[in-house]
CSV table of C-alpha atoms and ligand atoms in Angstrom, one decimal:
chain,number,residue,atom,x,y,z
W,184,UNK,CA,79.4,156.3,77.1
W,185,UNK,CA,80.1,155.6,80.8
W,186,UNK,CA,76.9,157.8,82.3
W,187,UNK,CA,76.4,158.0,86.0
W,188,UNK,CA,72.8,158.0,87.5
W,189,UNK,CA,71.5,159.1,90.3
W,190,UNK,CA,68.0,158.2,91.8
W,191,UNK,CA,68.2,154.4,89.7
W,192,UNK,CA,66.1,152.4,91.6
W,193,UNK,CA,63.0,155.3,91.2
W,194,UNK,CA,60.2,155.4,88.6
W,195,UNK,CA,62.1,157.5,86.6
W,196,UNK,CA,65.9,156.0,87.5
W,197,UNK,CA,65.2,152.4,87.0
W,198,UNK,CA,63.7,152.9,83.8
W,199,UNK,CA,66.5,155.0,82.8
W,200,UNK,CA,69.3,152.3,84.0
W,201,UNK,CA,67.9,149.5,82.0
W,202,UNK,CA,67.5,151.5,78.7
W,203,UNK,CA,70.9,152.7,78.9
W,204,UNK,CA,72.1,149.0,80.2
W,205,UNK,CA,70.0,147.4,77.2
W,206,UNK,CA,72.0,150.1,75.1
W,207,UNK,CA,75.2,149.4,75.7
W,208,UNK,CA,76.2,152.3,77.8
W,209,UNK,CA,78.6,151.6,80.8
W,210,UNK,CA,76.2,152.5,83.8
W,211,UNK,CA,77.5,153.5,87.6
W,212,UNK,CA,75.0,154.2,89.8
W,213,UNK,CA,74.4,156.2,93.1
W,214,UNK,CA,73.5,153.9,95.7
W,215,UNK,CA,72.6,155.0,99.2
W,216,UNK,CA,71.9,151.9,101.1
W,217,UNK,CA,73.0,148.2,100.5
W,218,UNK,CA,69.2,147.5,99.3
W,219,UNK,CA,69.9,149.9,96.1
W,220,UNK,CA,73.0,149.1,95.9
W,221,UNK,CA,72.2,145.2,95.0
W,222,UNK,CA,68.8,145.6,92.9
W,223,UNK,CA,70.6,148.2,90.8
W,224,UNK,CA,74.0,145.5,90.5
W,225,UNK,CA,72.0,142.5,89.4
W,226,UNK,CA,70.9,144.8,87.0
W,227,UNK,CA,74.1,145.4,85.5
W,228,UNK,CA,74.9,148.5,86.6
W,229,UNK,CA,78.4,149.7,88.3
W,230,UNK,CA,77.8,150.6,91.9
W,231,UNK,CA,79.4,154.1,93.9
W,232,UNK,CA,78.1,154.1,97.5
W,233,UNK,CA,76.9,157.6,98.3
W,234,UNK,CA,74.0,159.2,99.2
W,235,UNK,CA,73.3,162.9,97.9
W,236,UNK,CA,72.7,165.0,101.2
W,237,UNK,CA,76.9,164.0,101.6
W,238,UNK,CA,77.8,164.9,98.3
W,239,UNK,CA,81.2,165.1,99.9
W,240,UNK,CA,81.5,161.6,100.9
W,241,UNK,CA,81.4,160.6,97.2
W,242,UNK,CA,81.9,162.7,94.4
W,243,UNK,CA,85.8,162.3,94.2
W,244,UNK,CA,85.5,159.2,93.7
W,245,UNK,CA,83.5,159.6,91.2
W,246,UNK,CA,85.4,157.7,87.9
W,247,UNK,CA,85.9,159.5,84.5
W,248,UNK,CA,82.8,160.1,83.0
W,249,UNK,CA,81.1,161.2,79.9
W,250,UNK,CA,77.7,162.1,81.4
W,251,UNK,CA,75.7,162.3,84.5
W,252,UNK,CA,71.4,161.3,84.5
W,253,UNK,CA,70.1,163.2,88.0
W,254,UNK,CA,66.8,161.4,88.8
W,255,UNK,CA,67.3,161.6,92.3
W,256,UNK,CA,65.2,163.5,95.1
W,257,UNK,CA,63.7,162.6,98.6
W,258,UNK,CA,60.7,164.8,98.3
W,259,UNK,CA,60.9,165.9,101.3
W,260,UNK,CA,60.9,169.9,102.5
W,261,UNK,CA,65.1,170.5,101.8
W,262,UNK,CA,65.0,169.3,98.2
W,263,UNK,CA,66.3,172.6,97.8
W,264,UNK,CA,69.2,172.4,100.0
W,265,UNK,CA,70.0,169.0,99.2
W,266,UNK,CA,70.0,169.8,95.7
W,267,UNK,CA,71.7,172.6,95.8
W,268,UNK,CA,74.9,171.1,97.8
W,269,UNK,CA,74.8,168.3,95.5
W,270,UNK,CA,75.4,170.7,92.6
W,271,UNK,CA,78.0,172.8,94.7
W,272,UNK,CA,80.6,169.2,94.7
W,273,UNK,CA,79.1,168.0,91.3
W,274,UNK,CA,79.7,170.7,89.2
W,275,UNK,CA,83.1,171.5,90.1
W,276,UNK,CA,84.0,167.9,90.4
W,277,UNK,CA,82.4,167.3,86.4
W,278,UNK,CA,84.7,170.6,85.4
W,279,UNK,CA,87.6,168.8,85.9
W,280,UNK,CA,87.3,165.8,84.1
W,281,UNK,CA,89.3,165.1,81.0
W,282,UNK,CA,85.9,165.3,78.5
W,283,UNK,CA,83.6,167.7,78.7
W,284,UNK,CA,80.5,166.0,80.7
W,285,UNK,CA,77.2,165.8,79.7
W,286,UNK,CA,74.3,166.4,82.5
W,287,UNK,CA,70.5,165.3,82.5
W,288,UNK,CA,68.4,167.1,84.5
W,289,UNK,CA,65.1,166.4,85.9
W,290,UNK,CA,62.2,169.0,85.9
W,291,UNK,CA,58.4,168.4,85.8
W,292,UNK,CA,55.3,168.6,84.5
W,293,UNK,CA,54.3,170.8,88.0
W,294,UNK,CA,56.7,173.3,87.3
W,295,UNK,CA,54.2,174.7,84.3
W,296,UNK,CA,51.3,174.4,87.2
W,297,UNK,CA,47.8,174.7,86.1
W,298,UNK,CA,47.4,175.2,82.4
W,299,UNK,CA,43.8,174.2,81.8
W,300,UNK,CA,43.2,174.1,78.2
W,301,UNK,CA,46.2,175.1,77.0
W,302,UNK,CA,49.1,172.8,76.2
W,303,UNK,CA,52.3,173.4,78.1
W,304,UNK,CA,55.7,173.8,75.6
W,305,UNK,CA,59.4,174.2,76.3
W,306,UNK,CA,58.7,177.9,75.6
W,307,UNK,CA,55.6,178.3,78.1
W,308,UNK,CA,56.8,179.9,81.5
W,309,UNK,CA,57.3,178.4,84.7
W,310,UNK,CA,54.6,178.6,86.9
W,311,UNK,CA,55.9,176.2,89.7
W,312,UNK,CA,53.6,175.0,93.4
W,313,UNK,CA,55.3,176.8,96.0
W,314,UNK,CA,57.0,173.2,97.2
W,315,UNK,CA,59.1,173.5,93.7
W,316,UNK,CA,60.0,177.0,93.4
W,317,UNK,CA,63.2,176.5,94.1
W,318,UNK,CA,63.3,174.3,91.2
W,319,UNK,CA,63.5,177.3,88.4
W,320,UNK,CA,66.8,178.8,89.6
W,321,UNK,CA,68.2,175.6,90.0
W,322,UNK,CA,67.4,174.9,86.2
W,323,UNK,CA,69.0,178.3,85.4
W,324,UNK,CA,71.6,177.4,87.2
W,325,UNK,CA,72.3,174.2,85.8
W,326,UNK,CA,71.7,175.4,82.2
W,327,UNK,CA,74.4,178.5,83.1
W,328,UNK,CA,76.9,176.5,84.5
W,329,UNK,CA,80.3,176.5,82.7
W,330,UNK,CA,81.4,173.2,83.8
W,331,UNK,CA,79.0,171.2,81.7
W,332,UNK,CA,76.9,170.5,78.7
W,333,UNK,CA,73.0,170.6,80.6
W,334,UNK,CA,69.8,169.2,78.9
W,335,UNK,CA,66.7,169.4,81.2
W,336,UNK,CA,63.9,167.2,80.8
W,337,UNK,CA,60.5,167.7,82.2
W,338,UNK,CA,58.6,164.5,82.7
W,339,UNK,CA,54.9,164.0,82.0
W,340,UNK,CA,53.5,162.0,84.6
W,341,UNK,CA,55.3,158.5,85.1
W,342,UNK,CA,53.2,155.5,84.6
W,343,UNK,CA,53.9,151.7,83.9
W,344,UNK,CA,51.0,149.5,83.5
W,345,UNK,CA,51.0,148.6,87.8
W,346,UNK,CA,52.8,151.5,89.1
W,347,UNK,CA,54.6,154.9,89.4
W,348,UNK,CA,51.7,157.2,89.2
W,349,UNK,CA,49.2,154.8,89.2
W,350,UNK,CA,50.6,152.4,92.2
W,351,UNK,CA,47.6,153.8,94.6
W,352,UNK,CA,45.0,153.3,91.7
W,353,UNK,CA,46.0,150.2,91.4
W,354,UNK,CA,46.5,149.2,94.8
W,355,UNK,CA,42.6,150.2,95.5
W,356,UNK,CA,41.2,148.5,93.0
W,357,UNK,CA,42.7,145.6,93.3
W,358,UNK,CA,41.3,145.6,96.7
W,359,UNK,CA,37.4,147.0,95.4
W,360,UNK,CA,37.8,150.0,95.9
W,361,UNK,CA,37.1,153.0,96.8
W,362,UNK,CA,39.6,154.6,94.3
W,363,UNK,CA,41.1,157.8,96.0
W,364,UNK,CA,41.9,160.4,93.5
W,365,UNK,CA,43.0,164.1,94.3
W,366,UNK,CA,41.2,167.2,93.2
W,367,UNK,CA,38.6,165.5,91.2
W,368,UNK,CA,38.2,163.2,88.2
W,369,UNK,CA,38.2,166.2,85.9
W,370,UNK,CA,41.7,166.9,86.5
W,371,UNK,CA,44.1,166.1,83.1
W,372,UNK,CA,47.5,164.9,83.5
W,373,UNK,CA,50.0,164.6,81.2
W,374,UNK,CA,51.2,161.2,80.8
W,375,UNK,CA,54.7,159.1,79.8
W,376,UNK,CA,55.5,155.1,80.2
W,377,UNK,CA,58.4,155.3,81.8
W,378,UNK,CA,60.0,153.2,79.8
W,379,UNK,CA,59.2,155.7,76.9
W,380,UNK,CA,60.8,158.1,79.0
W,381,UNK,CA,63.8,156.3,79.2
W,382,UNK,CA,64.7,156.4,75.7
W,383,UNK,CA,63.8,160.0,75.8
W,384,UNK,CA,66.8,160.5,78.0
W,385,UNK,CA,68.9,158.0,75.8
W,386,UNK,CA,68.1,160.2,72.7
W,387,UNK,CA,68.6,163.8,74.8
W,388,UNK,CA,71.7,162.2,76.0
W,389,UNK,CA,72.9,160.9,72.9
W,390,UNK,CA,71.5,163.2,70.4
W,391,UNK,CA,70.5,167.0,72.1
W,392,UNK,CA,71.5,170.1,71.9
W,393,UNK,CA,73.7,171.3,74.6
W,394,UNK,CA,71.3,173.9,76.6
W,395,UNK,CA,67.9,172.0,75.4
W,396,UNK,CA,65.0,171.5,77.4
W,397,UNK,CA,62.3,168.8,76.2
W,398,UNK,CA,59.0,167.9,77.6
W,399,UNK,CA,58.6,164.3,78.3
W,400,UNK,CA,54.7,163.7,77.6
W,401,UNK,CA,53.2,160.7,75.0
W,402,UNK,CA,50.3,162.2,75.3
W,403,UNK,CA,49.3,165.7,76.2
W,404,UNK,CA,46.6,165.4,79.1
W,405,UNK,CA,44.0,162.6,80.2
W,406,UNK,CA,41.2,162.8,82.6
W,407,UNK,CA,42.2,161.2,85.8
W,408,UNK,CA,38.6,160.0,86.3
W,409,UNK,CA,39.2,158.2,82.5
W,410,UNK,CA,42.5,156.6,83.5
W,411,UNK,CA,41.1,155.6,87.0
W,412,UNK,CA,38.1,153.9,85.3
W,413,UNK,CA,40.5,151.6,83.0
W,414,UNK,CA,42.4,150.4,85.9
W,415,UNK,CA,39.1,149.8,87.3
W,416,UNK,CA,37.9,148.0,84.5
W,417,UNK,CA,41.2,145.4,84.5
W,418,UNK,CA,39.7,144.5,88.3
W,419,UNK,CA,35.9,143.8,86.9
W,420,UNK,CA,34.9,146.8,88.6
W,421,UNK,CA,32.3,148.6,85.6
W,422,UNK,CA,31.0,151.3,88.3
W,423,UNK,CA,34.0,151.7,90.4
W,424,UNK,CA,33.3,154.3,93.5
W,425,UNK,CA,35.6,156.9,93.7
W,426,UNK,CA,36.7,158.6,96.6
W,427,UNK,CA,38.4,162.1,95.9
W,428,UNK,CA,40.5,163.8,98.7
W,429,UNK,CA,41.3,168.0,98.2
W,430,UNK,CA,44.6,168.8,97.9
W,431,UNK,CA,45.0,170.1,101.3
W,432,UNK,CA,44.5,166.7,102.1
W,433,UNK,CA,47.3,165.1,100.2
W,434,UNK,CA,49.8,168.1,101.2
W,435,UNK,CA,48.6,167.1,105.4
W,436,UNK,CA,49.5,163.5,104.1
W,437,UNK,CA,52.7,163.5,102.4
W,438,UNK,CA,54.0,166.9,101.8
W,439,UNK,CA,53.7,170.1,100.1
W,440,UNK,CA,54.6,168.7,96.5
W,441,UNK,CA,52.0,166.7,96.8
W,442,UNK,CA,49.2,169.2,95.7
W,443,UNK,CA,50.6,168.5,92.4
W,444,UNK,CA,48.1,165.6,92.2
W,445,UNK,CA,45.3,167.9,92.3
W,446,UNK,CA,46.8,170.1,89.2
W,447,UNK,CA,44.9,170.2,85.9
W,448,UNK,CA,47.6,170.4,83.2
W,449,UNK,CA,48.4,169.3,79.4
W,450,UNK,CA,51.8,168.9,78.4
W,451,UNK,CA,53.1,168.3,74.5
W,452,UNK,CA,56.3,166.3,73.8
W,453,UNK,CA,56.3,167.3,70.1
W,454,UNK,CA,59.7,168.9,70.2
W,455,UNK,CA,61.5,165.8,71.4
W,456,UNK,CA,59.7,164.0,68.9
W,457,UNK,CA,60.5,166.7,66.3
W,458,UNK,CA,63.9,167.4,67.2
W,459,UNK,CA,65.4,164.0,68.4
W,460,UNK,CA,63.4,161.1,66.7
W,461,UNK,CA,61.3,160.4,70.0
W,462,UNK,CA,58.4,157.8,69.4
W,463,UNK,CA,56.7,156.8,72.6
W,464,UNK,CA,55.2,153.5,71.8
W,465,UNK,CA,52.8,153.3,74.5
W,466,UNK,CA,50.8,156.2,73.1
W,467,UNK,CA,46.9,154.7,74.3
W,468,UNK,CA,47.3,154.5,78.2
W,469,UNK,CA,43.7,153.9,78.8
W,470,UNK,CA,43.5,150.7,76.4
W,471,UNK,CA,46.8,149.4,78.2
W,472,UNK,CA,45.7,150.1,81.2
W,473,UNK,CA,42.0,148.2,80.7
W,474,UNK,CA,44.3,145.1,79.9
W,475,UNK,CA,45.7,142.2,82.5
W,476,UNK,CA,49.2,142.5,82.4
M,1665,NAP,N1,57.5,160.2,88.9
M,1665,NAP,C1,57.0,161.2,88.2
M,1665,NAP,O1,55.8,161.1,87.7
M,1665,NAP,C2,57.7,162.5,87.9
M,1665,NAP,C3,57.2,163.4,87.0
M,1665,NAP,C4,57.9,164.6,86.8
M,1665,NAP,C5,59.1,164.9,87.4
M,1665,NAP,N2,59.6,164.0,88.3
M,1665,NAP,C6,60.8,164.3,89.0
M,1665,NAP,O2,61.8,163.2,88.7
M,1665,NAP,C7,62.7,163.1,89.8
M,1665,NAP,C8,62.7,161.6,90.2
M,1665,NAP,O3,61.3,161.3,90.6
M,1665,NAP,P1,60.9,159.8,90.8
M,1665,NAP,O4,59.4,159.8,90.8
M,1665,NAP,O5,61.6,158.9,89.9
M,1665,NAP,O6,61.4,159.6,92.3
M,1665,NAP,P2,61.4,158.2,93.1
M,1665,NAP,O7,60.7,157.1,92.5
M,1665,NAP,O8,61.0,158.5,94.5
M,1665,NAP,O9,62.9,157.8,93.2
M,1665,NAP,C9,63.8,158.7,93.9
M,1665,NAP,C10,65.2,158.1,93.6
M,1665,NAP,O10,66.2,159.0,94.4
M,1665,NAP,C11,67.0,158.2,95.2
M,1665,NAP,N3,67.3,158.9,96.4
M,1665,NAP,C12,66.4,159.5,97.2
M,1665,NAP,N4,67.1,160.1,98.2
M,1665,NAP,C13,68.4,159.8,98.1
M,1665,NAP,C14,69.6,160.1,98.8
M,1665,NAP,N5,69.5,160.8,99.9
M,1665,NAP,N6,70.8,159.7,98.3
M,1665,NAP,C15,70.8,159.0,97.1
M,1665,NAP,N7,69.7,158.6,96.4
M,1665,NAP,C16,68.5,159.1,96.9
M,1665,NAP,C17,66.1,157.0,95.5
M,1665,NAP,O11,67.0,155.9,95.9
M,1665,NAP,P3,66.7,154.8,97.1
M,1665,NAP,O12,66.6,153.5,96.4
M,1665,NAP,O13,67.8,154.9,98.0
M,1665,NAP,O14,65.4,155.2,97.7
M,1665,NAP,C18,65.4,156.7,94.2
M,1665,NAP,O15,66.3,156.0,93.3
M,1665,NAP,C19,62.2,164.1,90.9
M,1665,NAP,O16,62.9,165.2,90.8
M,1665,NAP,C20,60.7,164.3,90.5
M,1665,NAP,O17,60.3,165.6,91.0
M,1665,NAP,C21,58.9,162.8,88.6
C-alpha cells in the first residue's frame, strides 16, 4: 500500500515508518523542516514538505494514496485547532481519491483518565484531562466522516529500552540521580514498545475493521516507582533516590497535557490481540529495562 504518515520522526511515527518500510509498504512522509525531511529519507521513506498548521500548503499535492497513519501533534495549547484544520483539507482531499482511503488515528491512554483498578477497554468511556477534551469529538468526527475508512488507536504509554517515555528516567540515572517522577511511584501506566506498537498499526491498517478502535497496551499497568527502579538498576544504582514533582508542577513546566504523567491508569490490549493476531514481543518491560542495551 502507499500509506502516508504524519508525525514520522516521533516515538510513535518513527517506529511506525520503519515497520511499514521493513514491510514493504511504499511510505511518504510529512516533513516540516529539512532536519525531518533527511532522517526520515535515509530511512527509506518518500518525502512531501509540509507542516500541519498549513494544511493548505500541502495536501493537494498529496499523491494517490491507499492510507493515511496521523501520529503527528505539537503538544502545545491549539492541538485542537491545528487538528481540526488539518482534518478540514484532509478529509476532503482523501474523498476524492480514486480508492477509498484508509486513515489511522491516534488517541491515548489519557483519554480513559484515571481508572485505578479497573482496566480501561475500547468499550470503557472517555474520561479525557481537560488539555485533551477536544480529542473525543475529534474521534467522532473522524469515525463519522464519509470520506474514509477510520480505525483509532489508543496507545499505551510509548517506551523503547533508552527513550520515549522513559528518556528523562533514563537521562537521571545515567547521571546518579535523583530520578524525577510525577505524582508518585504508585502511579500505574500502561505500557507498549513502540516498536510493538508499530505492528499494531500494520495489522489495524492491514487487517481492521473499518470504524474499530484498539487499545495499544502489552501490558495493562506498571508501577512507575517498579519501572523507575529497573532503569536504575541498569546504572548500578540498588537504592536510587527519587524525586517526585505534583502534577501542577509538570503542567507549570511543559503544558497542560502534561498532568497525564501524574495519572494512575490500566489499559488492556486484548482485543487487538483477539481480533487482529497482535503479539507484542516485549511483554516484561521491567526485565528489559534492568538490562544494558
Ligand atoms: N508517546 C506516547 O507515549 C503516546 C501515548 C499515547 C498517545 N500518544 C499520542 O500520539 C501522538 C504522537 O505522539 P508522539 O509521542 O509520537 O509525539 P512526538 O514524539 O512529539 O512526535 C510528534 C511528531 O509530530 C511531528 N510534528 C509536530 N508538529 C508538526 C507540524 N507542525 N507539522 C508537521 N509535523 C509536526 C513531529 O515532527 P518534527 O520532526 O518536525 O518535530 C514528530 O514527528 C500524539 O497525538 C500523542 O498524544 C502518544
Amino acid at each position: 500500500m502507499r500509506v502516508l504518515v504524519l508525525g514520522g520522526t516521533g516515538s510513535i511515527g518513527s517506529a511506525v515508518l520503519s515497520e511499514f518500510l521493513a514491510a514493504g509498504h511504499d511510505v511518504l512522509a510529512l516533513a516540516r523542516s529539512e532536519r525531518s525531511a533527511t532522517l526520515m529519507e535515509a530511512r527509506g521513506a518518500k518525502i512531501l514538505r509540509g507542516d500541519i498548521r498549513n494544511p493548505a500548503g500541502w495536501v493537494l499535492s498529496v499523491p494517490e494514496i491507499d492510507a493515511v497513519i496521523h501520529a503527528a501533534t505539537d503538544f502545545s495549547n491549539q492541538m485542537d485547532a491545528i487538528d481540526r484544520r488539518l482534518l478540514d483539507a484532509l478529509l476532503p482531499m482523501l474523498g476524492a481519491m480514486p480508492r477509498r482511503v484508509r486513515l489511522v488515528y491516534t488517541g491515548g491512554c489519557w483519554l480513559y483518565g484515571e481508572t485505578g483498578a479497573r482496566i480501561a477497554t475500547e468499550t470503557t468511556p472517555f474520561d479525557p484531562l481537560p488539555a485533551f477534551e477536544w480529542s473525543v469529538p475529534t474521534i467522532g468526527r473522524v469515525l463519522a466522516a464519509p470520506e474514509i475508512d477510520a480505525l483509532i488507536i489508543h496507545p499505551a504509554m510509548v517506551y523503547t529500552h533508552d527513550g520515549g517515555v522513559f528518556s528523562s528516567f533514563v537521562e537521571d540515572a545515567r547521571t546518579g540521580g535523583p530520578i524525577t517522577i510525577v505524582g508518585g511511584e504508585h502511579v500505574h501506566w500502561p505500557l507498549v514498545h513502540a516498536d510493538d506498537l508499530a505492528v499494531l498499526y500494520r495489522l489495524a491498517l492491514e487487517r481492521g475493521v473499518a470504524g474499530a478502535s484498539y487499545n495499544g497496551a502489552a501490558v495493562a499497568g506498571l508501577l512507575v516507582g517498579s519501572i523507575v527502579r529497573s532503569i536504575a538498576r541498569r546504572f548500578g544504582l540498588a537504592a536510587p533516590e527519587l524525586r517526585t514533582v505534583r502534577a501542577n508542577t509538570i503542567a507549570a513546566e511543559k503544558g497542560e497535557w502534561a498532568r497525564g504523567y501524574a495519572l494512575d491508569q490500566r489499559m488492556s490490549g486484548d482485543k487487538a490481540r483477539r481480533e487482529l493476531g497482535w503479539r507484542p514481543a516485549h511483554g516484561d518491560p521491567l526485565r528489559e529495562l534492568a538490562e544494558p542495551g
